[in-house]
Amino acid sequence: MGSADSKLNFRKAVIQLTTKTQPVEATDDAFWDQFWADTATSVQDVFALVPAAEIRAVREESPSNLATLCYKAVEKLVQGAESGCHTEKERQIVLNCSRLLTRILPYIFEDPDWRGFFWSTVPGAGRGGGDEDDENARPLAESLLLAVADLLFCPDFTVQSHRRSTVDTAEDIHSIDSCEYIWEAGVGFAHSPQPNYIHDLNRTELLKLLLTCFSEAMYLPPSSDSSNTNPWVQFFCSTENRHALPLFTSLLNVVCAYDPVGYGIPYNHLLFSDYREPLVEEAAQVLIVTLDYDSSTSSSPTVDGTTTGTAMDDVDPPGPDNLFVNYLSRIHREEDFQFILKGVARLLSNPLVQTYLPNSAKKIQFHQELLVLFWKLCDFNKKFLFFVLKSSDVLDILVPVLYFLNDARADQSRVGLMHIGVFILLLLSGERNFGVRLNKPYSVRVPMDIPVFTGTHADLLIIVFHKIITSGHQRLQPLFDCLLTIIVNVSPYLKSLSMVAANKLLHLLEAFSTTWFLFSAVQNHHLVFFLLEVFNNIIQYQFDGNSNLVYAVIRKRNVFHQLANLPTDSQSIQKGLQRKKKPPEPLSRTNSQDGASMEGSRPAAPAEPGTLKTSLVATPGIDKLTEKSQVSEDGTMRSLEPESSQPLPEGNLPSAVSDGEPWSGEVSHPQRDRRRLSSASSCAQWAPTPDWVMSWKSKLPLQTIMRLLQVLVPQVEKICIDKGLTDESEILKFLQHGTLVGLLPVPHPILIRKYQANSGTAMWFRTYMWGVIYLRNVDPPIWYDTDVKLFEIQRV
């Protein structure tokens, strides 16, 4: 029968279902088989031929028919899994049922009255199809998930058969050890099976159904209790699923082994369709959803134990019940870490390669899923985190992350990408090794819309952060604390900043220490504290190589004097707040001495009008996001009690700002600025008072810098007068050989603010991840136009 006929028959069946007012018996196979037995419809066809309005109509008007359709489709999947799908006909039925369920499930989830349906047992639906007592009947959801798991390791359907002979001796699907059928070499598996695009397509369809099952989470509003687990994920990742280990390994390996360049031939993707890519995307999405786990509410899933001969650590305690999280946290072999890190770095760098070798490789689109996966790896597996930081390989992650941050800074639809990039760098910056690695010279010339500079990866990081703060859109303000915390964390280890980066840091201090900015919101002065801490760390611990920074501090010494003499009387405060009415100086684009941007770079562009984006929950303030640790002389860290060293003053309001909160430092929007002042988060009635200014002004850590200026400024001025110098190279030479040993105050202890897991970020990750998945699944548009509750869909 032709494809047109089969579509017609399928459509007829759908119309019959929507027009029947009487329940159709489950035993009426002639009727139900029309939906899957003789049709050859693609998933796109199913979406076109089963309109949303009709699914909702059946749900409201003949619920028993919708229930029977779901039950019969699951029954067919269970039968396929039982039989092993040896015939083409059986495989077709499995795929058709899988597509139909993918289409219908979101409409089950959007209606609270239906949500329990898949968790109820259907009479006579025991595992044996009705011979047993109903006592043993499984909920429909469990039968569906177990059938999908079995089907993902079904010889000749989704995996290569190991038998050489014909169908008679076909492998019994229940006796095969699926660990021998892992989809790709990598973690815990050395054999790379022959690529088979039909298997890839079938796996992709089943994973799409699995992802749709897990998407019930999209239909529940964000809650402060992020520990409420997704029952679908919980069951699928439990010991009930005998394929949990091989499937986890298959998903991870398929993602990390993927090379979009094709078989080593550039420009290959223009000639061949790549069947692997859709599978890799689906695998990455399923993987991050199964790893949605709040590590702050439980004992940490990270286990450190003796290493054993297996890919996973065998250690007590067994870790979390979610086996995927458990397995991820127990990977420990160096070669496995190397495989994962190389794979993630290769894929994250793919869009960068595009910029200097256009079309040389297929451009991948799933970098956001990869960033979430990398985050989960570092958060759940501390051994992996230490491995990443052990060599300069971490820079292969850093450069793409900085590229994405710089590229997305003006685009409101990519606020989520900005956040995850910054969270990853915050997590890495809590470890000393990260700061040390940043001293490696930066020679990769990825075209980026930043000034040209010669220097290290630390310079690159500072220059990109400066660009985000001065020319990003105003919804990024909640990230400023995080960006500066990262610079503070790495500052004690930075051996030699370039002149460009040194000037950028002073430009930020200049901008953040204007009276208007300091007095206009309750937590703005925190940014000045962070920057002073950066200067103090570098002067005290890395003075010798940092003549560029010392020179920049001397040149801009008036900024420090103004801070020391900040007025605190009411009249001056009021005057400071009026200043903004004049044309603003601080963060205008012109004043930051930007040289020409790198060759071949495109300016960061705002989102196209009409671009869809999903809303995000606010992230916790920096004080909730991090905990302070003090670095001892031997380099070890000890956690500080939250109160013991608060350089930041009281009245420390959370710096979390909702999506709609513009930033007051944005220059070109005076109306918005005023609105921001009147609606500053959680302190609408707040006004600066002399006592308030005094309370933090007295704590500004200016002693080290004032001492440095006191000693060096007269010497530098003398050189200029004696030699009639206007040229900075002589002064720099003098500063390079100068020393302040014995002249500075006793070095302060180094404080590191380490990321700490908390339920606020766990909830943020859940909304971000599902928002990405919602927007990326457009063909077919699985969740489009359904009533999701986890986030709002907005147009830019």
Coordinates of C-alpha atoms in Angstrom, one line a residue, residues 47 101-111 115 119 144-145 207-221 229-234 236 282 285-286 288-290 292 766 769-775 777 781-784 786-791:
F47 CA 2.0 15.3 14.3
L101 CA 2.6 8.2 22.4
T102 CA 5.1 11.0 21.8
R103 CA 2.3 13.0 20.2
I104 CA -0.3 12.3 23.0
L105 CA 1.6 12.3 26.2
P106 CA 2.0 16.1 26.6
Y107 CA -1.8 16.4 26.4
I108 CA -2.1 13.9 29.2
F109 CA 0.4 15.8 31.3
E110 CA -1.2 19.2 30.8
D111 CA -4.4 18.1 32.5
R115 CA -1.6 13.1 35.4
W119 CA 0.5 5.5 37.3
L144 CA 6.0 1.6 29.1
L145 CA 9.4 2.5 30.5
L207 CA 14.7 8.2 23.1
K208 CA 12.3 10.9 21.9
L209 CA 9.5 9.0 23.5
L210 CA 11.5 8.6 26.6
L211 CA 12.2 12.3 26.8
T212 CA 8.5 12.9 26.3
C213 CA 7.7 10.6 29.2
F214 CA 10.2 12.5 31.4
S215 CA 8.7 15.9 30.3
E216 CA 5.9 15.7 32.9
A217 CA 8.2 18.0 34.9
M218 CA 7.3 20.8 32.4
Y219 CA 3.7 20.8 33.5
L220 CA 4.4 21.5 37.2
P221 CA 5.2 25.1 38.3
T229 CA 11.6 13.9 42.1
N230 CA 10.2 13.2 38.7
P231 CA 8.4 9.7 39.1
W232 CA 9.2 8.7 35.5
V233 CA 13.0 9.5 35.9
Q234 CA 13.0 7.9 39.3
F236 CA 13.6 4.5 34.9
E282 CA 18.6 13.2 21.8
Q285 CA 18.9 15.7 26.3
V286 CA 17.9 12.3 27.9
I288 CA 20.8 15.7 31.4
V289 CA 17.2 15.1 32.3
T290 CA 18.0 11.8 34.1
D292 CA 18.3 16.3 37.3
R766 CA 15.6 22.4 36.0
M769 CA 17.3 22.6 31.0
W770 CA 13.6 22.0 30.2
G771 CA 13.4 25.4 28.5
V772 CA 16.3 24.5 26.2
I773 CA 14.7 21.1 25.4
Y774 CA 11.3 22.7 24.7
L775 CA 12.8 25.3 22.3
N777 CA 12.5 20.2 19.8
P781 CA 7.3 20.4 17.9
I782 CA 6.6 18.0 20.8
W783 CA 5.5 20.5 23.5
Y784 CA 4.6 23.5 21.3
T786 CA 0.7 22.8 25.3
D787 CA 0.0 24.3 28.7
V788 CA 3.5 24.1 30.3
K789 CA 3.8 25.5 33.8
L790 CA 7.6 25.3 34.6
F791 CA 8.4 28.4 32.6

